[in-house]
Coordinates of C-alpha atoms and ligand atoms in Angstrom, one line a residue:
Chain A
X14 CA -104.4 -150.7 156.6
X15 CA -102.9 -153.4 158.9
X16 CA -101.4 -150.8 161.4
X17 CA -104.9 -150.1 162.9
X18 CA -106.4 -152.6 164.9
X19 CA -110.0 -151.6 165.6
X20 CA -112.6 -150.8 162.7
X21 CA -113.4 -147.2 162.9
X22 CA -114.3 -144.0 161.0
X23 CA -110.9 -143.1 160.5
X24 CA -109.9 -146.6 159.2
X25 CA -113.0 -146.4 156.6
X26 CA -111.7 -142.8 155.6
X27 CA -108.5 -144.4 155.1
X28 CA -110.4 -147.1 152.6
X29 CA -112.0 -144.1 151.1
X30 CA -108.6 -142.7 150.0
X31 CA -107.3 -145.8 148.6
X32 CA -110.7 -146.6 146.9
X33 CA -111.1 -142.8 145.3
X34 CA -107.1 -142.8 144.7
X35 CA -107.4 -145.9 142.7
X36 CA -109.9 -144.2 140.3
X37 CA -112.7 -146.2 141.8
X38 CA -115.3 -143.2 141.7
X39 CA -117.0 -141.6 144.5
X40 CA -120.2 -143.0 144.0
X41 CA -118.6 -146.8 143.6
X42 CA -116.7 -146.0 146.5
X43 CA -119.7 -145.1 148.8
X44 CA -121.5 -148.1 147.7
X45 CA -118.6 -150.8 148.6
X46 CA -118.1 -148.9 151.7
X47 CA -121.6 -149.3 152.6
X48 CA -121.8 -152.8 151.8
X49 CA -118.8 -153.6 153.8
X50 CA -120.1 -151.6 156.7
X51 CA -123.0 -153.8 156.7
X52 CA -121.2 -156.9 156.9
X53 CA -119.0 -155.8 159.5
X54 CA -122.3 -154.9 161.6
X55 CA -124.2 -158.0 161.0
X56 CA -121.1 -160.3 160.9
X57 CA -119.8 -158.1 164.1
X58 CA -116.1 -158.1 162.8
X59 CA -113.8 -156.0 164.9
X60 CA -110.3 -156.2 163.4
X61 CA -109.3 -154.7 160.4
X62 CA -107.5 -157.7 158.8
X63 CA -110.9 -158.9 158.9
X64 CA -112.1 -155.9 157.3
X65 CA -109.3 -156.1 154.9
X66 CA -110.9 -159.5 153.4
X67 CA -114.2 -158.4 153.3
X68 CA -113.2 -155.4 150.8
X69 CA -111.4 -157.8 148.6
X70 CA -114.2 -160.2 148.4
X71 CA -116.7 -157.2 147.7
X72 CA -114.5 -155.6 145.0
X73 CA -113.9 -159.1 143.3
X74 CA -117.3 -159.9 143.6
X75 CA -118.3 -157.2 141.2
X76 CA -117.1 -158.6 138.5
X77 CA -119.2 -160.6 136.0
X78 CA -117.9 -164.1 134.6
X79 CA -115.6 -163.7 131.4
X80 CA -117.7 -163.9 128.2
X81 CA -114.9 -165.2 126.0
X82 CA -113.9 -169.2 126.3
X83 CA -110.5 -169.6 124.5
X84 CA -110.9 -172.8 124.4
X85 CA -114.7 -173.2 122.9
X86 CA -114.0 -171.3 119.8
X87 CA -116.5 -172.8 117.2
X88 CA -117.0 -170.2 114.6
X89 CA -114.6 -170.4 111.6
X90 CA -113.4 -167.8 111.9
X91 CA -113.7 -166.2 115.2
X92 CA -114.1 -162.7 114.6
X93 CA -112.9 -160.5 117.0
X94 CA -113.6 -156.4 116.7
X95 CA -110.9 -154.4 118.9
X96 CA -112.3 -150.9 119.9
X97 CA -111.5 -147.9 122.0
X98 CA -110.2 -144.3 122.0
X99 CA -107.1 -143.1 121.1
X100 CA -104.0 -144.5 122.4
X101 CA -105.4 -147.0 125.0
X102 CA -103.2 -149.9 123.5
X103 CA -105.5 -151.4 121.1
X104 CA -103.4 -152.3 118.1
X105 CA -100.6 -153.4 120.7
X106 CA -103.3 -155.8 122.6
X107 CA -103.9 -157.3 119.1
X108 CA -100.4 -157.9 118.7
X109 CA -100.3 -160.1 122.1
X110 CA -103.6 -161.9 121.8
X111 CA -102.5 -162.8 118.4
X112 CA -99.1 -164.4 119.9
X113 CA -101.3 -166.0 122.6
X114 CA -103.4 -167.7 120.0
X115 CA -100.8 -168.5 118.4
X116 CA -99.4 -170.3 121.2
X117 CA -102.6 -172.2 121.8
X118 CA -102.3 -173.8 118.4
X119 CA -105.0 -171.4 116.6
X120 CA -104.3 -169.9 113.4
X121 CA -104.8 -166.4 113.6
X122 CA -105.4 -163.7 111.0
X123 CA -105.0 -159.7 111.5
X124 CA -106.8 -156.9 109.7
X125 CA -105.4 -153.3 109.5
X126 CA -108.7 -151.6 110.1
X127 CA -107.4 -148.5 111.4
X128 CA -106.8 -147.4 107.6
X129 CA -106.6 -143.4 109.2
X130 CA -104.2 -142.7 111.7
X131 CA -100.4 -142.5 110.0
X132 CA -98.3 -145.3 110.1
X133 CA -101.1 -147.6 111.7
X134 CA -101.0 -150.2 108.8
X135 CA -97.3 -150.4 109.3
X136 CA -97.3 -150.8 112.9
X137 CA -99.7 -153.8 112.7
X138 CA -97.9 -155.3 109.9
X139 CA -94.5 -155.2 112.5
X140 CA -96.7 -157.0 115.1
X141 CA -98.1 -159.5 112.7
X142 CA -94.3 -160.1 111.7
X143 CA -92.9 -160.3 115.1
X144 CA -95.9 -163.1 115.7
X145 CA -95.6 -164.9 112.2
X146 CA -99.5 -164.5 111.0
X147 CA -101.1 -163.5 108.0
X148 CA -102.0 -159.6 107.7
X149 CA -104.8 -158.2 105.4
X150 CA -104.2 -154.6 105.0
X151 CA -105.6 -152.2 102.2
X152 CA -103.9 -148.7 101.1
X153 CA -103.6 -145.7 103.7
X154 CA -107.1 -144.1 103.9
X155 CA -108.8 -147.4 102.3
X156 CA -112.5 -148.0 103.7
X157 CA -112.0 -149.6 106.7
X158 CA -115.5 -151.8 106.1
X159 CA -113.7 -153.0 102.9
X160 CA -110.7 -153.9 105.1
X161 CA -112.7 -156.0 107.4
X162 CA -114.7 -157.7 105.1
X163 CA -111.8 -158.9 103.0
X164 CA -110.1 -160.0 105.9
X165 CA -113.0 -162.5 107.3
X166 CA -113.1 -163.7 103.5
X167 CA -109.7 -164.7 103.6
X168 CA -110.0 -165.8 107.0
X169 CA -112.2 -168.4 105.6
X170 CA -110.8 -169.4 102.9
X171 CA -107.1 -169.8 104.8
X172 CA -109.1 -171.8 107.6
X173 CA -108.1 -169.5 110.2
X174 CA -109.6 -170.1 113.7
X175 CA -109.6 -166.2 114.6
X176 CA -109.5 -163.0 112.8
X177 CA -108.8 -159.9 115.2
X178 CA -109.9 -156.6 113.4
X179 CA -108.1 -153.6 114.6
X180 CA -109.9 -150.3 114.2
X181 CA -108.9 -146.6 114.5
X182 CA -109.0 -144.8 118.3
X183 CA -112.0 -142.6 118.3
X184 CA -113.5 -140.4 121.2
X185 CA -116.8 -141.6 122.1
X186 CA -118.4 -137.9 121.4
X187 CA -117.2 -137.9 117.8
X188 CA -120.7 -138.6 116.4
X189 CA -119.3 -139.4 112.7
X190 CA -116.6 -141.5 113.9
X191 CA -118.8 -143.7 116.3
X192 CA -121.4 -143.8 112.7
X193 CA -118.2 -145.4 110.9
X194 CA -117.8 -147.9 113.9
X195 CA -121.5 -148.9 113.0
X196 CA -120.9 -149.4 109.6
X197 CA -117.9 -151.6 109.9
X198 CA -120.0 -153.8 111.9
X199 CA -122.6 -154.0 109.7
X200 CA -119.9 -154.7 107.0
X201 CA -118.9 -157.9 109.3
X202 CA -122.4 -158.7 109.9
X203 CA -122.9 -158.8 106.1
X204 CA -120.4 -161.4 105.7
X205 CA -121.1 -163.3 108.7
X206 CA -124.8 -162.6 110.5
X207 CA -123.2 -163.8 113.9
X208 CA -120.1 -161.9 113.7
X209 CA -118.2 -160.1 115.3
X210 CA -118.3 -162.8 117.4
X211 CA -116.4 -160.4 120.5
X212 CA -116.3 -156.9 120.6
X213 CA -113.4 -156.0 123.0
X214 CA -113.2 -152.4 124.4
X215 CA -109.9 -151.6 125.2
X216 CA -109.4 -149.3 128.1
X217 CA -106.5 -147.4 129.3
X218 CA -105.6 -148.0 133.1
X219 CA -104.6 -144.7 133.8
X220 CA -107.9 -143.2 132.5
X221 CA -110.1 -141.7 135.4
X222 CA -114.1 -141.5 135.5
X223 CA -114.4 -140.7 131.7
X224 CA -113.7 -144.7 131.2
X225 CA -117.4 -145.3 132.0
X226 CA -118.5 -142.4 129.4
X227 CA -116.6 -144.5 127.2
X228 CA -118.0 -147.4 127.9
X229 CA -121.4 -146.6 127.8
X230 CA -120.9 -144.7 124.1
X231 CA -119.2 -148.2 122.6
X232 CA -122.2 -150.0 124.1
X233 CA -124.5 -148.0 122.9
X234 CA -123.1 -147.9 119.2
X235 CA -122.0 -151.6 118.4
X236 CA -122.1 -153.2 121.7
X237 CA -119.3 -154.1 124.1
X238 CA -118.8 -157.9 125.0
X239 CA -115.5 -157.7 127.3
X240 CA -113.1 -155.1 128.5
X241 CA -109.0 -155.1 128.0
X242 CA -107.4 -153.0 130.7
X243 CA -104.2 -151.4 129.6
X244 CA -101.1 -150.0 131.3
X245 CA -101.5 -151.7 134.5
X246 CA -97.7 -152.0 134.7
X247 CA -97.6 -148.2 135.8
X248 CA -98.8 -147.0 139.0
X249 CA -102.4 -146.5 137.9
X250 CA -105.0 -149.1 139.5
X251 CA -107.8 -148.8 136.8
X252 CA -110.3 -148.6 139.2
X253 CA -113.0 -147.3 136.9
X254 CA -113.4 -150.7 135.7
X255 CA -115.1 -151.4 138.9
X256 CA -117.7 -149.0 138.3
X257 CA -118.4 -150.3 134.8
X258 CA -118.6 -153.9 136.1
X259 CA -121.2 -152.9 138.5
X260 CA -123.2 -150.5 136.6
X261 CA -122.9 -152.0 133.1
X262 CA -122.2 -155.6 133.9
X263 CA -119.3 -155.5 131.6
X264 CA -116.3 -158.2 132.2
X265 CA -112.8 -157.7 132.0
X266 CA -111.1 -160.2 129.9
X267 CA -107.5 -159.5 129.6
X268 CA -104.9 -156.9 131.5
X269 CA -102.3 -155.5 129.5
X270 CA -98.8 -155.4 131.8
X271 CA -96.2 -153.8 129.2
X272 CA -95.1 -152.9 126.0
X273 CA -93.9 -156.7 124.9
X274 CA -95.5 -159.6 123.3
X275 CA -96.0 -161.5 126.8
X276 CA -97.5 -158.5 128.3
X277 CA -100.9 -159.8 128.4
X278 CA -102.9 -161.5 131.2
X279 CA -106.2 -163.2 131.3
X280 CA -108.1 -161.2 134.0
X281 CA -108.2 -162.3 137.7
X282 CA -110.7 -160.6 139.8
X283 CA -109.1 -162.0 143.0
X284 CA -105.7 -160.9 142.2
X285 CA -107.1 -157.5 140.8
X286 CA -108.8 -156.9 144.3
X287 CA -105.5 -157.7 146.0
X288 CA -103.6 -155.2 143.9
X289 CA -105.9 -152.3 144.5
X290 CA -105.2 -152.4 148.2
X291 CA -101.8 -153.4 147.8
Chain B
X28 CA -123.4 -132.5 137.0
X29 CA -121.6 -129.9 139.5
X30 CA -123.9 -126.9 137.9
X31 CA -127.4 -128.4 138.9
X32 CA -126.1 -129.8 142.3
X33 CA -124.8 -126.3 143.3
X34 CA -128.2 -125.1 142.2
X35 CA -130.0 -126.8 144.9
X36 CA -127.2 -126.4 147.5
X37 CA -127.1 -122.7 146.8
X38 CA -130.9 -122.2 147.0
X39 CA -130.6 -123.7 150.6
X40 CA -127.6 -121.5 151.3
X41 CA -129.5 -118.3 150.0
X42 CA -132.9 -119.0 151.8
X43 CA -130.6 -118.4 155.2
X44 CA -130.2 -115.0 156.8
X45 CA -126.0 -115.6 156.5
X46 CA -123.2 -117.9 156.2
X47 CA -122.6 -120.1 159.0
X48 CA -120.0 -122.8 159.2
X49 CA -122.3 -125.8 158.4
X50 CA -123.6 -124.3 155.6
X51 CA -120.0 -123.6 154.2
X52 CA -119.4 -126.8 155.0
X53 CA -122.3 -128.2 153.2
X54 CA -121.6 -126.7 150.2
X55 CA -118.2 -127.5 149.9
X56 CA -118.8 -131.2 150.5
X57 CA -120.8 -131.2 146.9
X58 CA -117.6 -129.3 145.9
X59 CA -115.5 -131.6 146.5
X60 CA -117.6 -134.4 145.4
X61 CA -117.6 -132.9 141.9
X62 CA -114.1 -132.1 141.9
X63 CA -113.4 -135.8 142.5
X64 CA -115.8 -137.0 140.0
X65 CA -114.0 -134.3 137.5
X66 CA -110.7 -136.7 138.3
X67 CA -109.1 -134.0 140.7
X68 CA -106.6 -136.1 142.7
X69 CA -107.8 -136.9 146.3
X70 CA -104.8 -134.9 148.1
X71 CA -105.3 -132.0 145.7
X72 CA -109.0 -131.5 146.5
X73 CA -108.4 -132.0 150.2
X74 CA -105.8 -129.2 150.1
X75 CA -108.3 -127.5 148.0
X76 CA -111.0 -127.2 150.0
X77 CA -109.3 -126.5 153.1
X78 CA -107.9 -123.2 151.0
X79 CA -111.3 -122.5 150.4
X80 CA -112.8 -123.0 153.5
X81 CA -110.6 -120.6 155.1
X82 CA -111.1 -117.7 152.3
X83 CA -115.4 -118.8 152.9
X84 CA -115.3 -118.4 156.8
X85 CA -113.5 -114.7 156.1
X86 CA -115.7 -111.6 157.2
X87 CA -116.1 -110.7 153.6
X88 CA -118.3 -113.6 152.7
X89 CA -120.2 -113.6 155.9
X90 CA -121.6 -110.0 155.2
X91 CA -122.7 -110.6 151.7
X92 CA -126.3 -110.6 150.4
X93 CA -125.7 -114.0 148.5
X94 CA -123.5 -116.2 150.5
X95 CA -123.7 -119.3 148.8
X96 CA -123.0 -117.5 145.2
X97 CA -120.3 -116.0 147.3
X98 CA -118.9 -119.5 148.0
X99 CA -119.0 -120.3 144.3
X100 CA -117.5 -117.5 143.3
X101 CA -114.4 -118.1 145.6
X102 CA -114.3 -121.8 144.5
X103 CA -114.2 -120.5 140.9
X104 CA -111.2 -117.9 141.4
X105 CA -109.3 -120.2 143.7
X106 CA -109.4 -122.7 140.4
X107 CA -108.4 -120.1 138.1
X108 CA -105.8 -118.8 140.0
X109 CA -104.4 -122.4 140.9
X110 CA -104.3 -122.6 137.4
X111 CA -101.5 -120.1 136.4
X112 CA -101.1 -117.3 133.9
X113 CA -103.1 -118.1 130.2
X114 CA -100.3 -118.8 127.7
X115 CA -96.8 -118.8 128.6
X116 CA -94.5 -118.8 126.1
X117 CA -91.9 -121.3 125.2
X118 CA -88.2 -120.4 125.6
X119 CA -86.0 -119.6 122.3
X120 CA -82.2 -120.3 122.0
X121 CA -79.6 -117.5 121.8
X122 CA -77.8 -119.1 119.1
X123 CA -80.2 -121.3 116.9
X124 CA -81.5 -124.1 117.1
X125 CA -84.1 -124.0 119.6
X126 CA -84.5 -127.3 121.1
X127 CA -87.6 -128.7 122.5
X128 CA -88.0 -132.3 124.1
X129 CA -91.3 -133.9 124.1
X130 CA -92.2 -136.9 126.7
X131 CA -94.7 -138.4 128.6
X132 CA -96.7 -141.8 129.4
X133 CA -97.2 -144.2 126.5
X134 CA -100.3 -143.4 124.3
X135 CA -100.6 -139.5 125.6
X136 CA -100.3 -138.0 122.0
X137 CA -96.8 -137.0 121.8
X138 CA -95.8 -138.1 118.4
X139 CA -98.8 -136.2 117.1
X140 CA -98.0 -133.2 119.3
X141 CA -94.7 -132.8 117.9
X142 CA -96.5 -132.3 114.3
X143 CA -98.5 -130.0 115.8
X144 CA -96.2 -128.1 117.6
X145 CA -93.9 -127.9 114.3
X146 CA -97.1 -126.7 112.7
X147 CA -98.0 -124.1 115.3
X148 CA -94.2 -122.5 114.9
X149 CA -93.9 -122.6 111.4
X150 CA -97.2 -120.6 111.0
X151 CA -95.3 -118.1 113.7
X152 CA -92.3 -118.1 111.0
X153 CA -90.1 -120.4 112.5
X154 CA -88.0 -123.4 110.5
X155 CA -88.5 -126.4 112.9
X156 CA -87.6 -129.9 112.1
X157 CA -89.0 -132.9 113.7
X158 CA -86.9 -135.5 115.4
X159 CA -88.0 -139.2 115.7
X160 CA -85.7 -140.0 118.5
X161 CA -88.3 -143.1 119.6
X162 CA -86.3 -146.0 118.5
X163 CA -88.6 -148.6 120.5
X164 CA -92.3 -148.6 119.5
X165 CA -93.2 -150.3 115.7
X166 CA -93.4 -147.7 112.9
X167 CA -92.9 -144.7 115.4
X168 CA -90.3 -143.1 112.5
X169 CA -92.4 -143.7 110.1
X170 CA -95.7 -142.1 111.9
X171 CA -93.3 -138.8 112.3
X172 CA -92.2 -139.0 109.1
X173 CA -95.7 -139.3 107.4
X174 CA -97.1 -136.3 109.8
X175 CA -94.2 -133.8 108.9
X176 CA -94.5 -134.6 105.3
X177 CA -98.5 -133.9 105.7
X178 CA -97.8 -130.2 106.6
X179 CA -94.0 -130.1 104.6
X180 CA -91.8 -129.9 107.8
X181 CA -88.7 -131.8 107.5
X182 CA -88.3 -134.7 109.6
X183 CA -85.1 -136.1 110.9
X184 CA -84.5 -139.8 111.7
X185 CA -82.0 -142.5 111.1
X186 CA -81.7 -146.3 111.5
X187 CA -79.7 -146.0 114.8
X188 CA -81.7 -147.9 117.9
X189 CA -80.1 -145.2 120.1
X190 CA -82.1 -142.2 120.8
X191 CA -79.3 -140.2 122.3
X192 CA -77.4 -140.7 118.8
X193 CA -80.0 -139.6 116.6
X194 CA -80.6 -136.7 119.0
X195 CA -77.4 -135.9 118.9
X196 CA -77.0 -136.0 115.0
X197 CA -79.9 -133.9 114.7
X198 CA -78.5 -130.9 115.6
X199 CA -76.2 -131.2 112.7
X200 CA -79.1 -131.8 110.5
X201 CA -81.0 -129.1 111.7
X202 CA -78.2 -126.7 110.4
X203 CA -77.7 -128.3 106.9
X204 CA -81.0 -127.4 106.3
X205 CA -81.5 -123.8 108.5
X206 CA -83.8 -125.1 110.7
X207 CA -84.1 -122.7 113.8
X208 CA -86.3 -125.0 116.3
X209 CA -85.7 -128.7 116.8
X210 CA -88.7 -130.8 118.3
X211 CA -87.6 -134.2 119.8
X212 CA -90.3 -136.7 120.0
X213 CA -89.5 -139.7 122.3
X214 CA -90.7 -142.8 123.0
X215 CA -93.8 -142.8 125.5
X216 CA -92.5 -144.3 128.9
X217 CA -93.3 -145.1 132.8
X218 CA -92.0 -142.8 134.9
X219 CA -91.3 -146.1 137.2
X220 CA -88.8 -147.1 134.5
X221 CA -85.5 -146.5 135.5
X222 CA -83.6 -147.5 132.0
X223 CA -86.1 -145.2 130.1
X224 CA -86.1 -142.4 132.6
X225 CA -82.5 -142.4 132.7
X226 CA -82.4 -142.3 128.9
X227 CA -84.3 -139.0 129.1
X228 CA -81.9 -137.6 131.6
X229 CA -79.2 -138.6 129.3
X230 CA -80.8 -136.6 126.4
X231 CA -80.9 -133.6 128.3
X232 CA -77.9 -133.8 130.3
X233 CA -76.5 -133.9 126.3
X234 CA -78.7 -132.0 124.0
X235 CA -79.5 -129.3 126.8
X236 CA -82.8 -128.6 125.5
X237 CA -84.4 -125.3 126.2
X238 CA -87.8 -126.4 126.5
X239 CA -89.2 -129.6 127.9
X240 CA -92.9 -130.3 127.6
X241 CA -94.5 -133.0 129.6
X242 CA -97.8 -134.6 127.8
X243 CA -100.4 -135.8 129.5
X244 CA -103.6 -137.3 128.3
X245 CA -106.6 -135.2 129.3
X246 CA -108.6 -138.1 130.7
X247 CA -105.9 -139.3 133.1
X248 CA -107.4 -139.9 136.3
X249 CA -106.0 -139.9 139.9
X250 CA -102.6 -141.4 138.9
X251 CA -101.7 -138.2 137.2
X252 CA -99.8 -136.8 140.2
X253 CA -97.5 -139.8 140.0
X254 CA -96.3 -139.7 136.5
X255 CA -96.0 -135.5 136.9
X256 CA -94.2 -135.8 140.2
X257 CA -91.8 -138.5 138.5
X258 CA -90.8 -136.6 135.3
X259 CA -90.6 -133.1 137.3
X260 CA -88.3 -134.7 139.7
X261 CA -86.0 -135.9 136.9
X262 CA -86.4 -133.7 134.1
X263 CA -87.7 -130.2 135.8
X264 CA -89.9 -129.7 132.6
X265 CA -90.8 -126.6 131.7
X266 CA -94.7 -126.9 130.9
X267 CA -97.2 -129.3 130.5
X268 CA -99.5 -130.3 127.1
X269 CA -103.0 -131.8 127.8
X270 CA -104.0 -133.9 125.0
X271 CA -107.4 -135.2 123.8
X272 CA -109.1 -132.2 125.7
X273 CA -111.7 -132.3 122.5
X274 CA -113.4 -135.0 124.1
X275 CA -115.8 -135.1 127.3
X276 CA -113.4 -135.7 129.8
X277 CA -113.6 -133.2 133.0
X278 CA -109.9 -132.7 132.8
X279 CA -109.2 -132.6 136.6
X280 CA -106.0 -134.0 135.8
X281 CA -105.1 -130.3 134.6
X282 CA -105.4 -129.3 138.1
X283 CA -103.6 -132.4 139.9
X284 CA -100.4 -131.4 137.8
X285 CA -100.4 -128.1 138.2
X286 CA -101.2 -128.4 141.6
X287 CA -98.1 -130.7 142.0
X288 CA -95.8 -129.5 139.7
X289 CA -96.1 -125.3 139.5
X290 CA -95.6 -125.8 135.9
X291 CA -97.7 -123.8 133.3
X292 CA -99.8 -125.8 130.8
X293 CA -98.7 -124.6 127.9
X294 CA -100.9 -126.2 125.1
X295 CA -104.1 -128.2 124.8
X296 CA -104.6 -130.5 121.9
X297 CA -108.0 -130.7 121.0
X298 CA -108.1 -133.0 117.7
X299 CA -106.2 -135.5 115.7
X300 CA -105.6 -133.0 113.0
X301 CA -102.3 -131.0 113.2
X302 CA -103.8 -127.7 113.1
X303 CA -106.2 -128.7 116.2
X304 CA -103.9 -127.3 119.1
X305 CA -104.6 -124.5 121.3
X306 CA -103.3 -121.8 124.0
X307 CA -104.5 -122.4 127.6
X308 CA -106.9 -120.3 129.0
X309 CA -107.1 -120.9 133.3
X310 CA -110.5 -119.6 133.3
X311 CA -112.2 -121.7 130.5
X312 CA -110.1 -124.8 132.4
X313 CA -111.9 -123.9 135.6
X314 CA -115.2 -123.7 134.2
X315 CA -114.7 -127.2 132.4
X316 CA -113.5 -129.0 135.9
X317 CA -116.5 -127.4 137.8
X318 CA -118.9 -128.6 135.2
Ligands
GTP12 N1 -96.7 -149.8 129.7 C1 -97.7 -150.3 128.8 N2 -97.6 -149.5 127.5 C2 -98.7 -150.3 126.8 C3 -99.6 -151.2 127.0 N3 -100.2 -151.3 125.8 C4 -100.1 -150.7 125.0 N4 -98.7 -149.6 125.4 C5 -98.1 -148.5 124.9 O1 -99.0 -147.6 124.7 C6 -98.6 -146.9 123.2 C7 -99.9 -146.8 122.4 O2 -100.2 -148.2 121.9 P1 -101.3 -148.5 120.6 O3 -101.2 -150.1 120.4 O4 -100.4 -147.7 119.6 O5 -102.4 -147.7 121.2 P2 -103.7 -147.4 120.1 O6 -105.1 -148.0 121.1 O7 -103.9 -148.8 119.0 O8 -103.6 -146.3 119.2 P3 -104.8 -145.4 118.4 O9 -104.8 -146.4 117.3 O10 -103.6 -144.5 117.9 O11 -105.9 -145.1 118.8 C8 -97.7 -147.6 122.9 O12 -96.5 -147.1 123.0 C9 -97.7 -149.0 123.5 O13 -96.3 -149.6 123.3 C10 -99.6 -151.7 128.3 O14 -100.2 -152.6 128.7 N5 -98.6 -151.3 129.2
GTP13 N1 -109.0 -137.1 119.6 C1 -107.9 -136.6 119.9 N2 -107.0 -137.6 119.6 C2 -105.5 -137.5 119.6 C3 -105.3 -136.1 120.2 N3 -103.9 -136.2 120.3 C4 -103.5 -137.3 119.9 N4 -104.4 -137.9 119.6 C5 -104.6 -139.1 119.1 O1 -103.9 -140.3 119.9 C6 -103.5 -141.5 119.7 C7 -101.9 -141.4 120.1 O2 -101.0 -140.5 119.6 P1 -99.5 -140.6 119.5 O3 -99.3 -139.0 119.4 O4 -99.3 -141.6 118.9 O5 -99.3 -140.7 120.8 P2 -97.7 -140.9 121.6 O6 -97.8 -140.4 123.0 O7 -97.1 -140.4 120.4 O8 -97.6 -142.9 121.7 P3 -96.5 -143.4 122.3 O9 -95.1 -142.8 121.4 O10 -96.8 -144.6 121.8 O11 -96.0 -143.3 123.6 C8 -103.6 -141.5 118.0 O12 -104.9 -141.9 117.7 C9 -103.4 -139.5 117.8 O13 -104.5 -139.7 116.5 C10 -105.8 -135.1 120.6 O14 -105.8 -133.7 121.0 N5 -107.3 -135.7 120.2
MG14 MG1 -104.2 -148.6 117.0
MG15 MG1 -95.1 -141.7 120.0

């Protein structure tokens, strides 16, 4: 971008390519470029480095404020339900979150709510051991609602600050699986009408425009409070999350930047906007 | 979606006497947008539209009775041609075991596909053995063991934390169990992770797999070409598997990966169960991408 001095159609096409190649999607890209063009005209910008700054501001400004205040958890326990389609990084993210909360001095309890996929319980169990937190689990094939129920009860009796519930990956298009998720939420609401206090949708940073469909369906089924965008340590930019922020007003709470226990960062819209154009 | 968008574009085009450069450009603009919305890579779309444009400007179309329909037909045919032939078979070893290496990014569906491939080959009368060579992911070996057990296919794993060593030892295990196909499940990895890519290169160098399959998530967006290119450059894989195609992702990654690697798509994974796998059909894929 900075090689060119003037703002012209060729430069705007370069920007279109950057945004679309970052998975921002056609509609959102056109809107961003249109807004930027208006500002350039109104504020009479001529230089490309100014355009770059406007773009970053425009993109960063799309993201709503984070919903989740780590230091303000009043519920005992604060219940987090982790949901999303298959393979996005839910179980790994729960391990990282548990570690983060534990480092903040919180008492964490995990729930092995994926009773369907081979070795899902064992996978979360290893994370619980790594982080040194309690895990509530039933047998393979058990009712996920029952696991969630037990976990919240255990969280209460053990005075946990946070209970994080893992769920099986499920495609948003599978009606019966989305019904199962609704049922898990209803069971949670029976134990505590205010729970889950946070529904976190875990999105894979390499996913394209399908991410918007995923977000819409999960919002429709159980509601979503925030997003965790994973695998940003690769070459993908996760730009579908911009369309989601814009159209569905969902904030991004954290990003996953690796497979290790510390590879979770609170989302920073400014840093994200910079990385998009890096 | 493309179908209804194309309808209105076609109506405009059909109403005109013949195809002009202007209305070809207009319909291609709609098609370009549809392909991008289907997650086809930006550069791949650019090249593709240029090819179609050249064909559409040909004498044949200008004389056609329904020029708009002709453009869509050209796009569809070009897509089918680009997607390649329908089901390309995997290579088989002269002396067993045939070795198949499964690789790809994190979470793309490799371990599940390893089970599926084992199931698929056994139905064809082969005697597969699955190999748990993912030494990093918590409970990865257990996951493969459970999958193998669920369909009665032997799984070789060992407590070793050296993937190469496990693969090497699996050959002897296969011969002992008279298995004629070894399917190596490897850890998910980033194409930009030097150490992990080198691990795969070492496994390839020593085991000399007869078939290397790159497993990609069907809902991958623009980044599909980056990983595919790197894996191709470093491993020269033989074929591609697209997973999670039972969802509603348009699957543009299929076209991107195919365009950039020229490797055939050999299987589609269409569900979590081990029998949910099907051979690839280029015409069906073209229709899906076009919406
Ligand atoms: N590079 C990278 N890999 C990640 C990240 N988050 C998760 N992974 C990897 O992605 C793969 C899938 O992670 P899981 O935590 O099993 O995903 P999941 O959503 O729980 O999967 P299912 O339960 O099967 O739906 C694993 O190999 C993880 O190590 C990340 O931020 N970066
Ligand atoms: N709906 C659907 N889910 C699938 C398909 N293939 C795999 N999955 C699911 O996707 C998730 C990830 O699958 P895995 O086989 O663990 O993926 P992987 O590539 O081995 O993951 P890593 O080893 O961590 O890189 C699991 O929840 C699988 O059940 C598919 O074709 N359709
Ligand atoms: Mg999981
Ligand atoms: Mg695996």
